[in-house]
PDB file of C-alpha atoms and ligand atoms in Angstrom:
ATOM      1  CA  MET A 136     -67.917 -15.444-256.191  1.00  0.00           C
ATOM      2  CA  ASN A 137     -64.530 -17.044-256.258  1.00  0.00           C
ATOM      3  CA  VAL A 138     -62.043 -14.641-257.756  1.00  0.00           C
ATOM      4  CA  LYS A 139     -58.912 -16.425-258.861  1.00  0.00           C
ATOM      5  CA  GLN A 140     -55.862 -14.977-257.002  1.00  0.00           C
ATOM      6  CA  THR A 141     -52.364 -15.530-258.557  1.00  0.00           C
ATOM      7  CA  LYS A 142     -49.092 -15.014-256.771  1.00  0.00           C
ATOM      8  CA  PRO A 143     -47.092 -11.927-257.620  1.00  0.00           C
ATOM      9  CA  LYS A 144     -44.536 -13.106-260.107  1.00  0.00           C
ATOM     10  CA  ASN A 145     -40.711 -12.466-260.156  1.00  0.00           C
ATOM     11  CA  ILE A 146     -39.086 -10.692-263.018  1.00  0.00           C
ATOM     12  CA  VAL A 147     -35.364 -10.620-263.669  1.00  0.00           C
ATOM     13  CA  VAL A 148     -34.083  -7.791-266.058  1.00  0.00           C
ATOM     14  CA  LEU A 149     -30.693  -8.075-267.953  1.00  0.00           C
ATOM     15  CA  VAL A 150     -29.068  -4.863-268.917  1.00  0.00           C
ATOM     16  CA  SER A 151     -25.697  -3.675-270.372  1.00  0.00           C
ATOM     17  CA  GLY A 152     -26.125   0.068-270.308  1.00  0.00           C
ATOM     18  CA  ASN A 153     -28.242   3.056-269.214  1.00  0.00           C
ATOM     19  CA  GLY A 154     -31.389   1.015-268.335  1.00  0.00           C
ATOM     20  CA  SER A 155     -34.024   3.491-269.384  1.00  0.00           C
ATOM     21  CA  ASN A 156     -36.310   0.633-270.465  1.00  0.00           C
ATOM     22  CA  LEU A 157     -35.749  -0.961-267.030  1.00  0.00           C
ATOM     23  CA  GLN A 158     -36.679   2.126-265.283  1.00  0.00           C
ATOM     24  CA  ALA A 159     -39.916   2.368-267.449  1.00  0.00           C
ATOM     25  CA  ILE A 160     -40.695  -1.353-266.452  1.00  0.00           C
ATOM     26  CA  ILE A 161     -39.930  -0.515-262.610  1.00  0.00           C
ATOM     27  CA  ASP A 162     -42.238   2.579-262.595  1.00  0.00           C
ATOM     28  CA  SER A 163     -45.034   0.937-264.422  1.00  0.00           C
ATOM     29  CA  LEU A 164     -45.272  -1.914-262.065  1.00  0.00           C
ATOM     30  CA  GLU A 165     -45.082   0.086-259.094  1.00  0.00           C
ATOM     31  CA  GLY A 166     -48.912   0.328-258.760  1.00  0.00           C
ATOM     32  CA  LYS A 167     -49.347  -3.357-259.675  1.00  0.00           C
ATOM     33  CA  VAL A 168     -47.402  -5.243-257.084  1.00  0.00           C
ATOM     34  CA  GLU A 169     -50.167  -7.828-257.090  1.00  0.00           C
ATOM     35  CA  LEU A 170     -49.035  -8.867-260.661  1.00  0.00           C
ATOM     36  CA  GLY A 171     -45.303  -8.901-260.111  1.00  0.00           C
ATOM     37  CA  SER A 172     -42.194  -7.005-259.809  1.00  0.00           C
ATOM     38  CA  VAL A 173     -38.663  -6.640-260.756  1.00  0.00           C
ATOM     39  CA  ILE A 174     -36.498  -8.627-258.183  1.00  0.00           C
ATOM     40  CA  ALA A 175     -32.994  -8.632-259.652  1.00  0.00           C
ATOM     41  CA  VAL A 176     -31.073  -6.839-262.349  1.00  0.00           C
ATOM     42  CA  ILE A 177     -28.088  -8.461-263.886  1.00  0.00           C
ATOM     43  CA  SER A 178     -25.331  -6.959-265.812  1.00  0.00           C
ATOM     44  CA  ASN A 179     -22.244  -7.895-267.944  1.00  0.00           C
ATOM     45  CA  ASN A 180     -20.920  -4.470-267.515  1.00  0.00           C
ATOM     46  CA  ALA A 181     -19.721  -3.065-264.135  1.00  0.00           C
ATOM     47  CA  SER A 182     -20.608   0.410-264.989  1.00  0.00           C
ATOM     48  CA  ALA A 183     -24.027  -0.013-266.549  1.00  0.00           C
ATOM     49  CA  PHE A 184     -26.294   2.761-265.150  1.00  0.00           C
ATOM     50  CA  GLY A 185     -28.992   0.108-264.980  1.00  0.00           C
ATOM     51  CA  LEU A 186     -27.366  -1.411-261.931  1.00  0.00           C
ATOM     52  CA  GLU A 187     -27.510   2.017-260.121  1.00  0.00           C
ATOM     53  CA  ARG A 188     -31.265   2.324-260.951  1.00  0.00           C
ATOM     54  CA  ALA A 189     -31.730  -1.184-259.430  1.00  0.00           C
ATOM     55  CA  LYS A 190     -30.060  -0.115-256.258  1.00  0.00           C
ATOM     56  CA  LYS A 191     -32.030   2.960-256.011  1.00  0.00           C
ATOM     57  CA  HIS A 192     -35.170   0.803-255.810  1.00  0.00           C
ATOM     58  CA  SER A 193     -33.704  -1.659-253.390  1.00  0.00           C
ATOM     59  CA  ILE A 194     -33.687  -4.222-256.239  1.00  0.00           C
ATOM     60  CA  ASP A 195     -30.877  -6.809-256.221  1.00  0.00           C
ATOM     61  CA  ALA A 196     -28.006  -5.520-258.662  1.00  0.00           C
ATOM     62  CA  ILE A 197     -25.488  -8.097-259.783  1.00  0.00           C
ATOM     63  CA  PHE A 198     -22.589  -7.862-262.037  1.00  0.00           C
ATOM     64  CA  ILE A 199     -21.100 -10.876-263.682  1.00  0.00           C
ATOM     65  CA  ASN A 200     -17.716 -10.340-265.547  1.00  0.00           C
ATOM     66  CA  PRO A 201     -17.333 -12.062-268.778  1.00  0.00           C
ATOM     67  CA  LYS A 202     -13.710 -11.962-268.373  1.00  0.00           C
ATOM     68  CA  ASP A 203     -13.977 -14.481-265.428  1.00  0.00           C
ATOM     69  CA  PHE A 204     -15.177 -17.125-267.710  1.00  0.00           C
ATOM     70  CA  GLU A 205     -13.244 -19.105-270.580  1.00  0.00           C
ATOM     71  CA  SER A 206     -16.213 -19.216-272.869  1.00  0.00           C
ATOM     72  CA  ARG A 207     -19.636 -17.743-273.586  1.00  0.00           C
ATOM     73  CA  GLU A 208     -21.194 -21.219-272.583  1.00  0.00           C
ATOM     74  CA  ARG A 209     -19.570 -20.828-269.140  1.00  0.00           C
ATOM     75  CA  PHE A 210     -20.634 -17.384-268.626  1.00  0.00           C
ATOM     76  CA  ASP A 211     -24.211 -18.220-269.762  1.00  0.00           C
ATOM     77  CA  GLN A 212     -24.173 -21.054-267.088  1.00  0.00           C
ATOM     78  CA  LYS A 213     -23.346 -18.646-264.284  1.00  0.00           C
ATOM     79  CA  LEU A 214     -25.836 -16.137-265.644  1.00  0.00           C
ATOM     80  CA  ALA A 215     -28.493 -19.036-265.923  1.00  0.00           C
ATOM     81  CA  GLU A 216     -27.645 -20.037-262.182  1.00  0.00           C
ATOM     82  CA  LYS A 217     -28.045 -16.407-260.926  1.00  0.00           C
ATOM     83  CA  ILE A 218     -31.422 -15.870-262.703  1.00  0.00           C
ATOM     84  CA  GLU A 219     -32.788 -19.241-261.531  1.00  0.00           C
ATOM     85  CA  PHE A 220     -32.030 -18.236-257.909  1.00  0.00           C
ATOM     86  CA  TYR A 221     -34.815 -15.907-258.164  1.00  0.00           C
ATOM     87  CA  ASN A 222     -37.330 -18.494-259.604  1.00  0.00           C
ATOM     88  CA  PRO A 223     -38.561 -15.882-262.206  1.00  0.00           C
ATOM     89  CA  ALA A 224     -41.821 -16.168-264.218  1.00  0.00           C
ATOM     90  CA  LEU A 225     -40.165 -13.771-266.826  1.00  0.00           C
ATOM     91  CA  VAL A 226     -36.656 -12.760-267.765  1.00  0.00           C
ATOM     92  CA  VAL A 227     -36.540  -9.484-269.727  1.00  0.00           C
ATOM     93  CA  LEU A 228     -33.724  -8.506-271.921  1.00  0.00           C
ATOM     94  CA  ALA A 229     -33.427  -4.707-271.896  1.00  0.00           C
ATOM     95  CA  GLY A 230     -30.537  -3.457-273.746  1.00  0.00           C
ATOM     96  CA  PHE A 231     -28.626  -6.517-272.875  1.00  0.00           C
ATOM     97  CA  MET A 232     -25.902  -6.650-275.677  1.00  0.00           C
ATOM     98  CA  ARG A 233     -24.652 -10.243-275.722  1.00  0.00           C
ATOM     99  CA  ILE A 234     -25.556 -13.124-277.823  1.00  0.00           C
ATOM    100  CA  LEU A 235     -26.979 -15.908-275.729  1.00  0.00           C
ATOM    101  CA  SER A 236     -26.071 -19.478-276.120  1.00  0.00           C
ATOM    102  CA  ALA A 237     -28.485 -21.992-277.269  1.00  0.00           C
ATOM    103  CA  ASP A 238     -28.572 -23.890-273.851  1.00  0.00           C
ATOM    104  CA  PHE A 239     -29.361 -20.684-272.009  1.00  0.00           C
ATOM    105  CA  VAL A 240     -32.206 -19.932-274.404  1.00  0.00           C
ATOM    106  CA  LYS A 241     -33.403 -23.502-273.772  1.00  0.00           C
ATOM    107  CA  ILE A 242     -33.613 -23.008-270.086  1.00  0.00           C
ATOM    108  CA  PHE A 243     -35.815 -19.857-270.083  1.00  0.00           C
ATOM    109  CA  SER A 244     -37.901 -20.643-273.269  1.00  0.00           C
ATOM    110  CA  GLY A 245     -41.373 -19.169-273.232  1.00  0.00           C
ATOM    111  CA  ARG A 246     -40.344 -16.672-270.574  1.00  0.00           C
ATOM    112  CA  LEU A 247     -37.567 -14.924-272.137  1.00  0.00           C
ATOM    113  CA  ILE A 248     -38.373 -11.560-273.995  1.00  0.00           C
ATOM    114  CA  ASN A 249     -36.353  -8.873-275.776  1.00  0.00           C
ATOM    115  CA  ILE A 250     -37.006  -5.341-277.149  1.00  0.00           C
ATOM    116  CA  HIS A 251     -35.275  -4.406-280.302  1.00  0.00           C
ATOM    117  CA  PRO A 252     -35.208  -0.799-281.918  1.00  0.00           C
ATOM    118  CA  SER A 253     -36.784  -1.822-285.297  1.00  0.00           C
ATOM    119  CA  LEU A 254     -39.815  -3.123-286.877  1.00  0.00           C
ATOM    120  CA  LEU A 255     -38.706  -6.701-287.051  1.00  0.00           C
ATOM    121  CA  PRO A 256     -38.004  -8.743-289.117  1.00  0.00           C
ATOM    122  CA  LYS A 257     -36.449  -5.570-290.896  1.00  0.00           C
ATOM    123  CA  TYR A 258     -33.148  -4.516-289.388  1.00  0.00           C
ATOM    124  CA  PRO A 259     -31.957  -7.259-286.801  1.00  0.00           C
ATOM    125  CA  GLY A 260     -28.494  -6.427-285.365  1.00  0.00           C
ATOM    126  CA  LEU A 261     -26.950  -3.041-284.574  1.00  0.00           C
ATOM    127  CA  ASN A 262     -27.187   0.511-285.772  1.00  0.00           C
ATOM    128  CA  THR A 263     -30.864   0.293-286.739  1.00  0.00           C
ATOM    129  CA  HIS A 264     -31.790   4.036-286.736  1.00  0.00           C
ATOM    130  CA  ALA A 265     -28.878   4.921-288.997  1.00  0.00           C
ATOM    131  CA  ARG A 266     -29.817   1.985-291.353  1.00  0.00           C
ATOM    132  CA  VAL A 267     -33.491   3.143-291.469  1.00  0.00           C
ATOM    133  CA  ILE A 268     -32.546   6.846-292.484  1.00  0.00           C
ATOM    134  CA  LYS A 269     -29.969   5.588-295.034  1.00  0.00           C
ATOM    135  CA  SER A 270     -32.648   3.212-296.624  1.00  0.00           C
ATOM    136  CA  GLY A 271     -35.176   6.239-296.845  1.00  0.00           C
ATOM    137  CA  ASP A 272     -37.818   4.184-294.899  1.00  0.00           C
ATOM    138  CA  ILE A 273     -40.882   6.145-294.047  1.00  0.00           C
ATOM    139  CA  LYS A 274     -41.770   4.039-290.983  1.00  0.00           C
ATOM    140  CA  HIS A 275     -39.690   2.666-288.072  1.00  0.00           C
ATOM    141  CA  GLY A 276     -40.263   1.537-284.599  1.00  0.00           C
ATOM    142  CA  THR A 277     -39.588  -0.998-282.164  1.00  0.00           C
ATOM    143  CA  SER A 278     -40.555  -4.625-281.494  1.00  0.00           C
ATOM    144  CA  VAL A 279     -40.904  -7.010-278.441  1.00  0.00           C
ATOM    145  CA  HIS A 280     -40.409 -10.786-279.069  1.00  0.00           C
ATOM    146  CA  PHE A 281     -39.818 -14.007-277.454  1.00  0.00           C
ATOM    147  CA  VAL A 282     -36.234 -14.999-277.702  1.00  0.00           C
ATOM    148  CA  THR A 283     -34.960 -17.973-279.561  1.00  0.00           C
ATOM    149  CA  GLU A 284     -31.590 -18.918-280.735  1.00  0.00           C
ATOM    150  CA  GLU A 285     -31.722 -16.569-283.736  1.00  0.00           C
ATOM    151  CA  LEU A 286     -30.449 -13.288-283.196  1.00  0.00           C
ATOM    152  CA  ASP A 287     -33.464 -10.821-282.922  1.00  0.00           C
ATOM    153  CA  GLY A 288     -35.502 -13.452-284.696  1.00  0.00           C
ATOM    154  CA  GLY A 289     -37.882 -15.255-282.163  1.00  0.00           C
ATOM    155  CA  PRO A 290     -41.881 -14.909-282.466  1.00  0.00           C
ATOM    156  CA  LEU A 291     -43.066 -11.445-282.468  1.00  0.00           C
ATOM    157  CA  ILE A 292     -45.309 -10.207-279.617  1.00  0.00           C
ATOM    158  CA  ALA A 293     -45.949  -6.628-280.252  1.00  0.00           C
ATOM    159  CA  GLN A 294     -44.648  -3.596-282.104  1.00  0.00           C
ATOM    160  CA  ALA A 295     -44.921   0.289-281.918  1.00  0.00           C
ATOM    161  CA  GLU A 296     -44.378   2.166-285.001  1.00  0.00           C
ATOM    162  CA  LEU A 297     -43.931   5.956-286.051  1.00  0.00           C
ATOM    163  CA  LYS A 298     -43.518   7.822-289.218  1.00  0.00           C
ATOM    164  CA  LEU A 299     -40.389   9.471-290.019  1.00  0.00           C
ATOM    165  CA  ASP A 300     -40.362  13.272-290.011  1.00  0.00           C
ATOM    166  CA  GLU A 301     -38.729  14.973-293.206  1.00  0.00           C
ATOM    167  CA  ASN A 302     -34.867  15.361-292.526  1.00  0.00           C
ATOM    168  CA  GLU A 303     -35.116  13.813-289.103  1.00  0.00           C
ATOM    169  CA  SER A 304     -31.857  13.343-287.424  1.00  0.00           C
ATOM    170  CA  PHE A 305     -30.401  10.182-286.006  1.00  0.00           C
ATOM    171  CA  THR A 306     -30.667  11.670-282.486  1.00  0.00           C
ATOM    172  CA  GLU A 307     -34.417  12.766-282.759  1.00  0.00           C
ATOM    173  CA  LEU A 308     -35.174   9.395-284.434  1.00  0.00           C
ATOM    174  CA  ALA A 309     -33.493   7.503-281.507  1.00  0.00           C
ATOM    175  CA  LEU A 310     -35.396   9.435-278.886  1.00  0.00           C
ATOM    176  CA  ARG A 311     -38.580   9.053-280.491  1.00  0.00           C
ATOM    177  CA  VAL A 312     -38.147   5.384-280.717  1.00  0.00           C
ATOM    178  CA  GLN A 313     -37.034   5.070-277.181  1.00  0.00           C
ATOM    179  CA  SER A 314     -40.152   6.813-276.058  1.00  0.00           C
ATOM    180  CA  LEU A 315     -42.324   4.188-277.754  1.00  0.00           C
ATOM    181  CA  GLU A 316     -40.259   1.478-276.181  1.00  0.00           C
ATOM    182  CA  TYR A 317     -41.069   2.913-272.574  1.00  0.00           C
ATOM    183  CA  LYS A 318     -44.806   2.357-273.518  1.00  0.00           C
ATOM    184  CA  LEU A 319     -44.459  -0.821-275.415  1.00  0.00           C
ATOM    185  CA  TYR A 320     -42.201  -3.016-273.034  1.00  0.00           C
ATOM    186  CA  PRO A 321     -44.360  -2.370-269.824  1.00  0.00           C
ATOM    187  CA  TRP A 322     -47.588  -3.001-271.755  1.00  0.00           C
ATOM    188  CA  VAL A 323     -46.386  -6.282-273.041  1.00  0.00           C
ATOM    189  CA  ILE A 324     -44.995  -7.220-269.667  1.00  0.00           C
ATOM    190  CA  VAL A 325     -48.242  -6.633-267.730  1.00  0.00           C
ATOM    191  CA  LEU A 326     -50.062  -8.800-270.563  1.00  0.00           C
ATOM    192  CA  PHE A 327     -47.473 -11.510-269.974  1.00  0.00           C
ATOM    193  CA  LEU A 328     -47.897 -11.415-266.199  1.00  0.00           C
ATOM    194  CA  GLN A 329     -51.794 -11.379-266.635  1.00  0.00           C
ATOM    195  CA  GLY A 330     -51.167 -14.848-268.706  1.00  0.00           C
ATOM    196  CA  LYS A 331     -52.650 -13.043-271.740  1.00  0.00           C
ATOM    197  CA  ILE A 332     -49.541 -13.771-274.058  1.00  0.00           C
ATOM    198  CA  ILE A 333     -48.002 -17.298-274.129  1.00  0.00           C
ATOM    199  CA  GLN A 334     -45.243 -18.493-276.487  1.00  0.00           C
ATOM    200  CA  PHE A 335     -46.577 -21.291-278.553  1.00  0.00           C
ATOM    201  CA  GLU A 336     -43.746 -22.988-280.548  1.00  0.00           C
ATOM    202  CA  ASN A 337     -42.578 -20.476-282.959  1.00  0.00           C
ATOM    203  CA  SER A 338     -45.650 -18.308-282.578  1.00  0.00           C
ATOM    204  CA  VAL A 339     -47.461 -16.233-279.833  1.00  0.00           C
ATOM    205  CA  LYS A 340     -50.880 -16.994-278.519  1.00  0.00           C
ATOM    206  CA  TYR A 341     -52.947 -13.979-277.233  1.00  0.00           C
ATOM    207  CA  ASN A 342     -55.653 -14.165-274.729  1.00  0.00           C
ATOM    208  CA  ASN A 343     -58.492 -16.529-275.673  1.00  0.00           C
ATOM    209  CA  ASP A 344     -56.809 -17.957-278.578  1.00  0.00           C
ATOM    210  CA  CYS A 345     -57.291 -14.762-280.670  1.00  0.00           C
ATOM    211  CA  LEU A 346     -54.289 -14.926-282.898  1.00  0.00           C
ATOM    212  CA  VAL A 347     -53.449 -11.536-284.101  1.00  0.00           C
ATOM    213  CA  SER A 348     -49.550 -11.206-284.726  1.00  0.00           C
ATOM    214  CA  PRO A 349     -48.114  -9.206-283.771  1.00  0.00           C
ATOM    215  CA  LEU A 350     -50.064  -6.766-281.420  1.00  0.00           C
ATOM    216  CA  LEU A 351     -49.746  -3.184-282.505  1.00  0.00           C
ATOM    217  CA  LEU A 352     -49.634  -0.483-279.794  1.00  0.00           C
ATOM    218  CA  ASN A 353     -51.156   2.688-281.051  1.00  0.00           C
ATOM    219  CA  ASP A 354     -50.932   6.160-279.406  1.00  0.00           C
TER     220      ASP A 354
HETATM  221  C1  GAR B 128     -32.994   0.014-276.516  1.00  0.00           C
HETATM  222  O1  GAR B 128     -33.253   1.103-277.286  1.00  0.00           O
HETATM  223  C2  GAR B 128     -33.131  -1.424-276.960  1.00  0.00           C
HETATM  224  O2  GAR B 128     -34.112  -1.298-277.873  1.00  0.00           O
HETATM  225  C3  GAR B 128     -31.839  -1.715-277.516  1.00  0.00           C
HETATM  226  O3  GAR B 128     -30.902  -1.020-276.569  1.00  0.00           O
HETATM  227  C4  GAR B 128     -31.479   0.059-275.997  1.00  0.00           C
HETATM  228  C5  GAR B 128     -31.179   0.033-274.421  1.00  0.00           C
HETATM  229  O4  GAR B 128     -31.438   1.363-274.061  1.00  0.00           O
HETATM  230  N1  GAR B 128     -31.738  -3.056-277.568  1.00  0.00           N
HETATM  231  C6  GAR B 128     -31.109  -3.569-278.699  1.00  0.00           C
HETATM  232  O5  GAR B 128     -30.602  -2.923-279.536  1.00  0.00           O
HETATM  233  C7  GAR B 128     -30.989  -5.230-278.646  1.00  0.00           C
HETATM  234  N2  GAR B 128     -30.887  -5.666-279.962  1.00  0.00           N
HETATM  235  P1  GAR B 128     -31.726   1.245-272.401  1.00  0.00           P
HETATM  236  O6  GAR B 128     -30.413   0.690-271.653  1.00  0.00           O
HETATM  237  O7  GAR B 128     -31.669   2.808-272.065  1.00  0.00           O
HETATM  238  O8  GAR B 128     -32.951   0.620-271.906  1.00  0.00           O
END
């Protein structure tokens, strides 16, 4: 029997801070080297702990200083150049806290994904947990989506959700959402590497054309 073999795929991850999602991704791909691996981590913040995490795993860790560039477009050009050097099948935004220019998004369209701590389209932008508590919502969670020019607005790939506990504090809620992220993001990334998730214009195609949007990760 002829089993179709594909080459392991390169992943580049962009971080601005702690990089706990990056860690979850690295750990989950450790036993799946035939699918792909994180080959480089790039940050706009010299002290991002995500860069240390990368070095610990012998992954290229690169800092690009936004102050060295006269505009967002110039910074993004440099960022795109660095990323393209690694010929990635997938570019993962994992707490990368910068708005990306239209040209950048175009270059990586279809292979650029982001995780956002809310059940999009609810609560794009910052301070999602506080806004959820203030609104008295009973559900919250996290979303993975393809990146388009619209902030936190590209086609949704998958979500994981939880029910708020009574009088739950901001810190407790943030921790619970993050622990969902550590399952959701690696799950989506493996499906993407397996060719089971494809961006199709402004929507997502799953597996054999079964269009269920978005996928929901249940415990
Ligand atoms: C994550 O919770 C991610 O959802 C959020 O930043 C955090 C990064 O944590 N991203 C956004 O808010 C993007 N809009 P980490 O650095 O520990 O992975």
